[in-house]
Structure formats: C-alpha cells, structure tokens
Tab-separated table of C-alpha atoms in Angstrom:
chain	number	residue	atom	x	y	z
A	92	UNK	CA	195.089	65.869	155.649
A	93	UNK	CA	193.777	64.130	158.654
A	94	UNK	CA	190.879	65.256	160.746
A	95	UNK	CA	193.016	66.433	163.643
A	96	UNK	CA	195.027	68.776	161.429
A	97	UNK	CA	191.817	70.335	160.071
A	98	UNK	CA	190.496	70.920	163.560
A	99	UNK	CA	193.800	72.564	164.539
A	100	UNK	CA	193.654	74.954	161.579
A	101	UNK	CA	190.076	75.924	162.445
A	102	UNK	CA	191.183	76.732	165.960
A	103	UNK	CA	193.938	79.015	164.630
A	104	UNK	CA	191.429	81.110	162.649
A	105	UNK	CA	190.342	84.129	164.746
A	106	UNK	CA	186.767	85.193	164.115
A	107	UNK	CA	186.261	88.934	163.766
A	108	UNK	CA	184.648	90.580	166.768
A	109	UNK	CA	180.935	91.480	166.371
A	110	UNK	CA	180.193	95.143	166.638
A	111	UNK	CA	177.812	96.033	169.453
A	112	UNK	CA	174.390	97.290	168.276
A	113	UNK	CA	174.132	101.065	168.642
A	114	UNK	CA	171.928	102.196	171.518
A	115	UNK	CA	168.839	104.199	170.522
A	116	UNK	CA	169.201	107.855	171.243
A	117	UNK	CA	166.887	109.063	173.992
A	118	UNK	CA	163.940	111.044	172.634
A	119	UNK	CA	164.063	114.706	173.297
A	120	UNK	CA	161.324	115.766	175.714
A	121	UNK	CA	158.320	117.276	173.960
A	122	UNK	CA	158.064	120.970	174.297
A	123	UNK	CA	154.969	122.016	176.205
A	124	UNK	CA	152.460	123.704	173.978
A	125	UNK	CA	152.303	127.362	174.572
A	126	UNK	CA	148.857	128.460	175.721
A	127	UNK	CA	147.721	131.699	174.151
A	128	UNK	CA	145.580	133.473	176.700
A	129	UNK	CA	142.836	135.917	175.759
A	130	UNK	CA	142.132	139.356	177.032
A	131	UNK	CA	138.396	139.950	177.358
A	132	UNK	CA	136.869	143.383	177.668
A	133	UNK	CA	133.228	143.727	178.717
A	134	UNK	CA	131.483	146.916	177.605
A	135	UNK	CA	128.019	148.216	178.474
A	136	UNK	CA	125.820	147.937	175.391
A	137	UNK	CA	123.946	151.200	175.975
A	138	UNK	CA	126.555	153.561	177.441
A	139	UNK	CA	129.635	151.920	175.833
A	140	UNK	CA	131.277	152.229	179.242
A	141	UNK	CA	134.061	149.758	179.960
A	142	UNK	CA	132.828	147.579	182.830
A	143	UNK	CA	135.547	144.969	183.238
A	144	UNK	CA	138.822	143.754	181.757
A	145	UNK	CA	139.571	140.064	182.183
A	146	UNK	CA	143.223	139.157	181.720
A	147	UNK	CA	144.618	135.695	180.931
A	148	UNK	CA	141.345	134.028	180.041
A	149	UNK	CA	141.917	130.489	178.822
A	150	UNK	CA	141.055	129.829	175.158
A	151	UNK	CA	138.816	126.896	176.160
A	152	UNK	CA	136.689	129.108	178.387
A	153	UNK	CA	132.985	129.206	177.487
A	154	UNK	CA	130.719	132.219	177.448
A	155	UNK	CA	129.184	130.881	180.665
A	156	UNK	CA	132.656	130.909	182.271
A	157	UNK	CA	133.084	134.547	181.260
A	158	UNK	CA	129.657	135.356	182.711
A	159	UNK	CA	130.712	133.707	185.981
A	160	UNK	CA	133.875	135.826	186.115
A	161	UNK	CA	131.828	138.945	185.389
A	162	UNK	CA	129.385	137.958	188.151
A	163	UNK	CA	132.234	137.943	190.691
A	164	UNK	CA	132.854	141.627	190.009
A	165	UNK	CA	129.160	142.524	189.701
A	166	UNK	CA	127.191	140.208	192.061
A	167	UNK	CA	123.797	141.701	191.144
A	168	UNK	CA	124.172	140.471	187.559
A	169	UNK	CA	124.111	136.698	187.918
A	170	UNK	CA	124.834	134.699	184.723
A	171	UNK	CA	121.155	134.181	183.802
A	172	UNK	CA	120.636	137.982	183.762
A	173	UNK	CA	123.548	138.604	181.417
A	174	UNK	CA	123.400	138.921	177.676
A	175	UNK	CA	126.774	138.999	175.902
A	176	UNK	CA	127.311	139.632	172.203
A	177	UNK	CA	130.239	140.459	169.951
A	178	UNK	CA	128.488	143.353	168.257
A	179	UNK	CA	125.744	145.668	169.545
A	180	UNK	CA	123.438	144.520	166.729
A	181	UNK	CA	124.424	140.832	166.787
A	182	UNK	CA	122.560	137.981	168.436
A	183	UNK	CA	123.285	136.968	172.009
A	184	UNK	CA	126.036	134.401	172.402
A	185	UNK	CA	125.126	130.966	173.710
A	186	UNK	CA	126.479	129.862	177.080
A	187	UNK	CA	128.193	126.858	175.508
A	188	UNK	CA	130.090	128.911	172.886
A	189	UNK	CA	133.863	128.510	173.327
A	190	UNK	CA	136.075	131.594	173.282
A	191	UNK	CA	138.684	130.288	170.838
A	192	UNK	CA	136.005	129.324	168.296
A	193	UNK	CA	134.517	132.819	168.184
A	194	UNK	CA	135.524	135.237	165.401
A	195	UNK	CA	137.745	137.333	167.686
A	196	UNK	CA	141.445	137.913	168.163
A	197	UNK	CA	143.337	137.447	171.393
A	198	UNK	CA	141.719	140.672	172.571
A	199	UNK	CA	137.942	140.315	172.526
A	200	UNK	CA	135.237	142.840	173.323
A	201	UNK	CA	131.866	141.669	174.608
A	202	UNK	CA	128.821	143.931	174.781
A	203	UNK	CA	126.788	143.414	177.935
A	204	UNK	CA	123.083	144.062	178.515
A	205	UNK	CA	120.970	143.280	181.562
A	206	UNK	CA	118.053	140.925	180.875
A	207	UNK	CA	116.424	141.791	184.184
A	208	UNK	CA	115.286	139.435	186.953
A	209	UNK	CA	114.844	135.875	185.718
A	210	UNK	CA	112.584	132.940	186.525
A	211	UNK	CA	113.143	129.288	185.668
A	212	UNK	CA	110.958	127.934	182.879
A	213	UNK	CA	109.638	125.277	185.244
A	214	UNK	CA	108.280	127.988	187.552
A	215	UNK	CA	106.663	129.750	184.602
A	216	UNK	CA	104.999	126.555	183.346
A	217	UNK	CA	103.637	125.783	186.807
A	218	UNK	CA	102.183	129.282	187.137
A	219	UNK	CA	100.650	129.112	183.657
A	220	UNK	CA	98.937	125.796	184.481
A	221	UNK	CA	97.950	126.272	188.127
A	222	UNK	CA	96.084	129.516	187.375
A	223	UNK	CA	93.621	128.123	184.793
A	224	UNK	CA	93.023	125.048	186.957
A	225	UNK	CA	92.023	127.100	190.016
A	226	UNK	CA	90.126	129.771	188.081
A	227	UNK	CA	88.011	127.238	186.184
A	228	UNK	CA	87.053	125.483	189.431
A	229	UNK	CA	85.973	128.817	190.929
A	230	UNK	CA	83.433	129.215	188.134
A	231	UNK	CA	82.441	125.541	188.256
A	232	UNK	CA	81.527	125.775	191.954
A	233	UNK	CA	79.857	129.146	191.244
A	234	UNK	CA	81.530	131.134	193.977
A	235	UNK	CA	79.762	134.344	195.053
A	236	UNK	CA	80.068	137.520	192.944
A	237	UNK	CA	80.417	135.533	189.707
A	238	UNK	CA	76.791	134.881	188.777
A	239	UNK	CA	73.509	136.011	190.287
A	240	UNK	CA	73.357	135.433	194.073
A	241	UNK	CA	70.616	132.825	193.696
A	242	UNK	CA	73.108	130.602	191.842
A	243	UNK	CA	75.870	130.780	194.465
A	244	UNK	CA	77.356	127.319	195.116
A	245	UNK	CA	74.784	125.604	192.928
A	246	UNK	CA	75.643	122.971	190.326
A	247	UNK	CA	74.623	122.639	186.704
A	248	UNK	CA	71.940	120.172	185.673
A	249	UNK	CA	73.816	119.332	182.444
A	250	UNK	CA	76.181	116.344	182.457
A	251	UNK	CA	78.406	117.942	179.804
A	252	UNK	CA	79.255	120.784	182.204
A	253	UNK	CA	80.634	118.324	184.760
A	254	UNK	CA	82.427	116.383	182.032
A	255	UNK	CA	84.013	119.582	180.729
A	256	UNK	CA	85.280	120.419	184.226
A	257	UNK	CA	86.807	116.940	184.559
A	258	UNK	CA	88.532	117.215	181.162
A	259	UNK	CA	89.790	120.760	181.767
A	260	UNK	CA	91.143	119.850	185.215
A	261	UNK	CA	92.709	116.655	183.872
A	262	UNK	CA	94.498	118.602	181.133
A	263	UNK	CA	96.124	121.095	183.490
A	264	UNK	CA	96.921	118.555	186.222
A	265	UNK	CA	98.624	116.474	183.527
A	266	UNK	CA	100.664	119.501	182.425
A	267	UNK	CA	101.714	120.244	186.010
A	268	UNK	CA	102.826	116.647	186.600
A	269	UNK	CA	104.691	116.612	183.275
A	270	UNK	CA	106.501	119.808	184.241
A	271	UNK	CA	107.558	118.251	187.548
A	272	UNK	CA	108.444	114.732	186.429
A	273	UNK	CA	108.679	114.441	182.633
A	274	UNK	CA	110.001	117.549	180.913
A	275	UNK	CA	113.726	118.173	180.652
A	276	UNK	CA	113.718	121.886	179.944
A	277	UNK	CA	116.680	122.975	177.833
A	278	UNK	CA	116.069	126.705	178.288
A	279	UNK	CA	117.293	127.963	181.631
A	280	UNK	CA	115.300	131.062	182.476
A	281	UNK	CA	112.991	133.725	181.117
A	282	UNK	CA	112.543	137.395	182.168
A	283	UNK	CA	110.286	137.919	185.171
A	284	UNK	CA	108.176	140.459	183.255
A	285	UNK	CA	107.153	137.796	180.731
A	286	UNK	CA	105.312	135.768	183.344
A	287	UNK	CA	102.683	138.504	183.655
A	288	UNK	CA	102.070	138.425	179.916
A	289	UNK	CA	101.967	134.630	179.719
A	290	UNK	CA	99.870	134.086	182.825
A	291	UNK	CA	97.596	137.002	181.950
A	292	UNK	CA	96.667	135.340	178.669
A	293	UNK	CA	96.153	131.815	180.023
A	294	UNK	CA	94.317	132.923	183.138
A	295	UNK	CA	91.981	135.362	181.381
A	296	UNK	CA	91.042	132.907	178.614
A	297	UNK	CA	90.405	130.209	181.235
A	298	UNK	CA	88.046	132.582	183.041
A	299	UNK	CA	86.322	133.486	179.758
A	300	UNK	CA	85.727	129.823	178.878
A	301	UNK	CA	84.686	128.857	182.390
A	302	UNK	CA	82.207	131.731	182.666
A	303	UNK	CA	80.152	130.549	179.692
A	304	UNK	CA	80.466	126.777	180.155
A	305	UNK	CA	79.406	126.962	183.808
A	306	UNK	CA	76.801	129.686	183.311
A	307	UNK	CA	73.350	128.805	184.631
A	308	UNK	CA	71.911	129.573	181.175
A	309	UNK	CA	74.422	127.429	179.284
A	310	UNK	CA	72.900	125.406	176.461
A	311	UNK	CA	74.119	121.922	175.591
A	312	UNK	CA	75.633	121.023	172.169
A	313	UNK	CA	73.245	120.981	169.216
A	314	UNK	CA	73.747	117.286	168.390
A	315	UNK	CA	73.423	116.185	171.989
A	316	UNK	CA	75.192	113.193	173.496
A	317	UNK	CA	76.694	112.040	170.194
A	318	UNK	CA	78.526	115.349	169.793
A	319	UNK	CA	79.688	115.272	173.415
A	320	UNK	CA	80.982	111.713	173.032
A	321	UNK	CA	82.786	112.541	169.780
A	322	UNK	CA	84.506	115.520	171.418
A	323	UNK	CA	85.422	113.415	174.460
A	324	UNK	CA	87.013	110.664	172.340
A	325	UNK	CA	89.060	113.207	170.374
A	326	UNK	CA	90.149	114.881	173.603
A	327	UNK	CA	91.234	111.660	175.329
A	328	UNK	CA	92.985	110.285	172.238
A	329	UNK	CA	95.024	113.474	171.833
A	330	UNK	CA	95.825	113.717	175.532
A	331	UNK	CA	97.320	110.229	175.485
A	332	UNK	CA	99.193	111.087	172.279
A	333	UNK	CA	100.542	114.308	173.749
A	334	UNK	CA	101.801	112.494	176.845
A	335	UNK	CA	103.412	109.777	174.697
A	336	UNK	CA	105.325	112.380	172.687
A	337	UNK	CA	106.538	114.128	175.830
A	338	UNK	CA	107.863	110.824	177.215
A	339	UNK	CA	109.585	110.049	173.884
A	340	UNK	CA	111.235	113.493	173.858
A	341	UNK	CA	112.343	113.057	177.462
A	342	UNK	CA	114.000	109.724	176.668
A	343	UNK	CA	115.799	111.412	173.789
A	344	UNK	CA	117.648	113.816	176.087
A	345	UNK	CA	120.493	112.804	178.356
A	346	UNK	CA	120.331	114.569	181.751
A	347	UNK	CA	122.764	117.491	181.853
A	348	UNK	CA	123.581	117.241	178.151
A	349	UNK	CA	122.639	119.744	175.454
A	350	UNK	CA	123.332	117.361	172.595
A	351	UNK	CA	120.385	117.310	170.214
A	352	UNK	CA	119.083	114.239	168.397
A	353	UNK	CA	116.466	113.610	165.750
A	354	UNK	CA	113.277	112.256	167.345
A	355	UNK	CA	112.004	109.036	165.790
A	356	UNK	CA	108.914	106.878	166.391
A	357	UNK	CA	109.111	104.280	169.154
A	358	UNK	CA	107.120	101.107	169.748
A	359	UNK	CA	104.306	103.263	171.121
A	360	UNK	CA	101.784	103.723	168.236
A	361	UNK	CA	101.038	107.283	169.366
A	362	UNK	CA	104.607	108.251	168.433
A	363	UNK	CA	104.342	106.953	164.858
A	364	UNK	CA	103.181	110.405	163.801
A	365	UNK	CA	106.874	111.365	164.029
A	366	UNK	CA	107.193	109.887	160.520
A	367	UNK	CA	105.084	112.784	159.211
A	368	UNK	CA	105.408	115.666	161.687
A	369	UNK	CA	108.330	117.378	163.433
A	370	UNK	CA	106.332	118.597	166.448
A	371	UNK	CA	103.533	116.098	167.131
A	372	UNK	CA	103.230	117.337	170.708
A	373	UNK	CA	101.700	120.508	169.254
A	374	UNK	CA	99.564	118.470	166.850
A	375	UNK	CA	98.071	116.492	169.731
A	376	UNK	CA	97.692	119.634	171.866
A	377	UNK	CA	95.654	121.371	169.172
A	378	UNK	CA	93.641	118.173	168.700
A	379	UNK	CA	92.790	118.128	172.412
A	380	UNK	CA	91.378	121.638	172.261
A	381	UNK	CA	89.438	120.831	169.095
A	382	UNK	CA	87.862	117.922	170.970
A	383	UNK	CA	87.073	120.214	173.913
A	384	UNK	CA	85.494	122.706	171.505
A	385	UNK	CA	83.295	120.008	169.944
A	386	UNK	CA	82.316	118.726	173.382
A	387	UNK	CA	81.294	122.092	174.829
A	388	UNK	CA	80.208	123.954	171.654
A	389	UNK	CA	81.457	127.156	173.275
A	390	UNK	CA	82.679	130.166	171.274
A	391	UNK	CA	85.410	131.227	173.762
A	392	UNK	CA	86.843	127.700	173.601
A	393	UNK	CA	86.862	127.835	169.801
A	394	UNK	CA	88.627	131.222	169.902
A	395	UNK	CA	91.234	129.913	172.339
A	396	UNK	CA	91.790	126.862	170.109
A	397	UNK	CA	92.298	129.031	167.023
A	398	UNK	CA	94.805	131.318	168.765
A	399	UNK	CA	96.615	128.305	170.241
A	400	UNK	CA	96.854	126.714	166.798
A	401	UNK	CA	98.357	129.883	165.293
A	402	UNK	CA	100.903	130.230	168.111
A	403	UNK	CA	101.881	126.557	168.083
A	404	UNK	CA	102.256	126.653	164.300
A	405	UNK	CA	104.800	129.459	164.720
A	406	UNK	CA	106.686	127.424	167.334
A	407	UNK	CA	106.527	124.253	165.234
A	408	UNK	CA	107.822	125.996	162.105
A	409	UNK	CA	110.728	127.426	164.060
A	410	UNK	CA	111.569	124.001	165.499
A	411	UNK	CA	111.251	122.408	162.056
A	412	UNK	CA	113.679	124.941	160.536
A	413	UNK	CA	116.074	124.297	163.418
A	414	UNK	CA	115.996	120.540	162.733
A	415	UNK	CA	116.663	121.072	159.018
A	416	UNK	CA	119.596	123.361	159.769
A	417	UNK	CA	121.210	121.106	162.390
A	418	UNK	CA	120.734	117.695	160.765
A	419	UNK	CA	121.617	117.038	157.131
A	420	UNK	CA	119.913	113.638	157.232
A	421	UNK	CA	116.662	114.996	158.673
A	422	UNK	CA	113.607	113.186	157.179
A	423	UNK	CA	112.310	115.244	154.258
A	424	UNK	CA	108.789	113.819	154.479
A	425	UNK	CA	108.025	115.602	157.724
A	426	UNK	CA	105.903	118.735	157.983
A	427	UNK	CA	105.914	121.146	160.916
A	428	UNK	CA	102.576	120.461	162.638
A	429	UNK	CA	100.037	119.076	160.135
A	430	UNK	CA	101.017	116.112	157.915
A	431	UNK	CA	101.493	117.117	154.236
A	432	UNK	CA	99.841	120.521	154.867
A	433	UNK	CA	101.707	122.764	157.301
C-alpha cells in the first residue's frame, strides 16, 4: 500500500469528540454566624434591688464595657467607683474579664457595690511623698513652735544632721520623680478614704524621725564618722539599686497593655539580684532605710525601718505567689524579698 493510500485512510478516520471539562460548582455562601447576645441584670449588693437590665449585650463585651453602660444610667457611679461580682461573697471581677468567658448563662446577674470616691494611684503616691519631704524640712529649719524659742531658725552643729536631711530629701524627691516619669502604674484608682490612712502614717513617722534627728540635743552615732560613712554608702548603693529596678520594671511593660512578663536581670549589675529575688525593689528600699538607721542611730528611724520591712515582706510574698501562679516556667531559685531566706 502506497503512502498516499495510507494518508487517505487516516483522513477518513473520525476522531471522537473530547468531552468538555465540567465547570466547578459555585461555592455556597457561608452562613453568617449567629451571635448569641447576653442579658445582663445589675443588682444592688446590699438591698438586692434590681438597678438595671441590659439587653443584647455582645458576648465579647468586657466587665469595663458593662460598667460604662451602667454609668450611662447612673452618672454618679463612674466605672472606677463600681465593683461588680457574680456572687455577693465572690471576689470583684476584673475590668478585662470577658462576658462569654465567665461562668454564666445568656442571662447574667451582677452584684453592684459602690467603692466610694476614687483617686488615681499617682496622686496618692505624690501625696505620700510630698508630705514627708516638706515636714522633715520644717523640723530641719527649726520653724517656731517646734522646739524651744531660742532654737527657732537655728542650725545644728553636727554634720550628720545636715547629711541626714540631704539623704531624706533625696529619697523622697527621687520617689516623686519616679512617680511622674518612671512608674507605669497598673492599678487605676484607690478609695479616697485610704489616702488619709496612708498619708497619716507616712507623714506622722516623718515628723517623729525629723523631731529627734534635728533636735538641738541630738547626739551623734556612737562610732562617729565611720558609722556615718558606712550608713551613707549603704543608703546610696540601695538607692541606685532601687532606681535601677524601677527602670527595668518600666521597660518590661508596654504602654497601655496589661500583659505581664517575668522580670529578668539586664546588663545593669544592680538588676542581677533578680536571679535570687522576685521583688528586689523592696529589698533595696529596706536596705536604704537600714543605711539611714545606721547613719543617724535614731530609734524612730529603726522603728520605721522595721515596720516598712514587715509591710514590704507582705507585698513581696503576694507578688511572688502571683508570679508562681501565672508563670509555669517561673525561676524556682527566687525568694520573695531576701535571697534564700524570705
């Protein structure tokens, strides 16, 4: 068979038609998720009177959002004055708690109590520090009606008295500047009535210390200049350490965020104590007052130092427990305030 005949036969063969590929079916539009709204009832904790019923509250609403809605109906109770809880005997809910994560159904009852007028913590800290600073200087300059009239506006002949005034003033000026420019205070407010208790303690103890240190009959430390120098070195060392810790804690917090992190030592040697202690700011603070006690050899200062140590130990233990509860990988070697002891 010649080539032309073969080509003719191939031309006669009809190839089967190719089936067109099936078109993909269009996807059905996703059904919008149904939002389950909450109904929130706010009840007075004492009288059990129903104060407000909030309808269609979004499940992602926070406790602070609910407080804001409540504030619209009751303007005198701004959010900082409100305490909301799920049970009359339960703890107050945090502002950042989300409604849908709370152990409630779609109908939730919140018990309201009034915390009273509030002040910002920054205002409280400033009042606590400004008072002792001014009061101590009043005794240092021996204003009238403090000591005998013949000593009015006189100055002490002892160098340690002037040094003590410099150190005391430096401490409280440092605290004021830290409150204004360093601290990022996580707590919003505190009751107005507490400022009288806090300031009363700090102001009265400052007056008690200042009265004896600046008294015309004040006697210098038993071991003289060596004791004064030792106390001064301890004081300055701990003041620098305290400031270093405050800066490290500030850098740990992101402005506007409440996310907590484990504090670790930085390149600053004064922060290396973080390897051993959870709250070294309190450790350094107590150390400063121990140095001031050694420098002045004054009983009221020693008493203030002892009380401060007890109070700061309570705070440090609470903070230490909080760290252990929040962070599973928290360093186990750390103590609360004193390495290996407390």
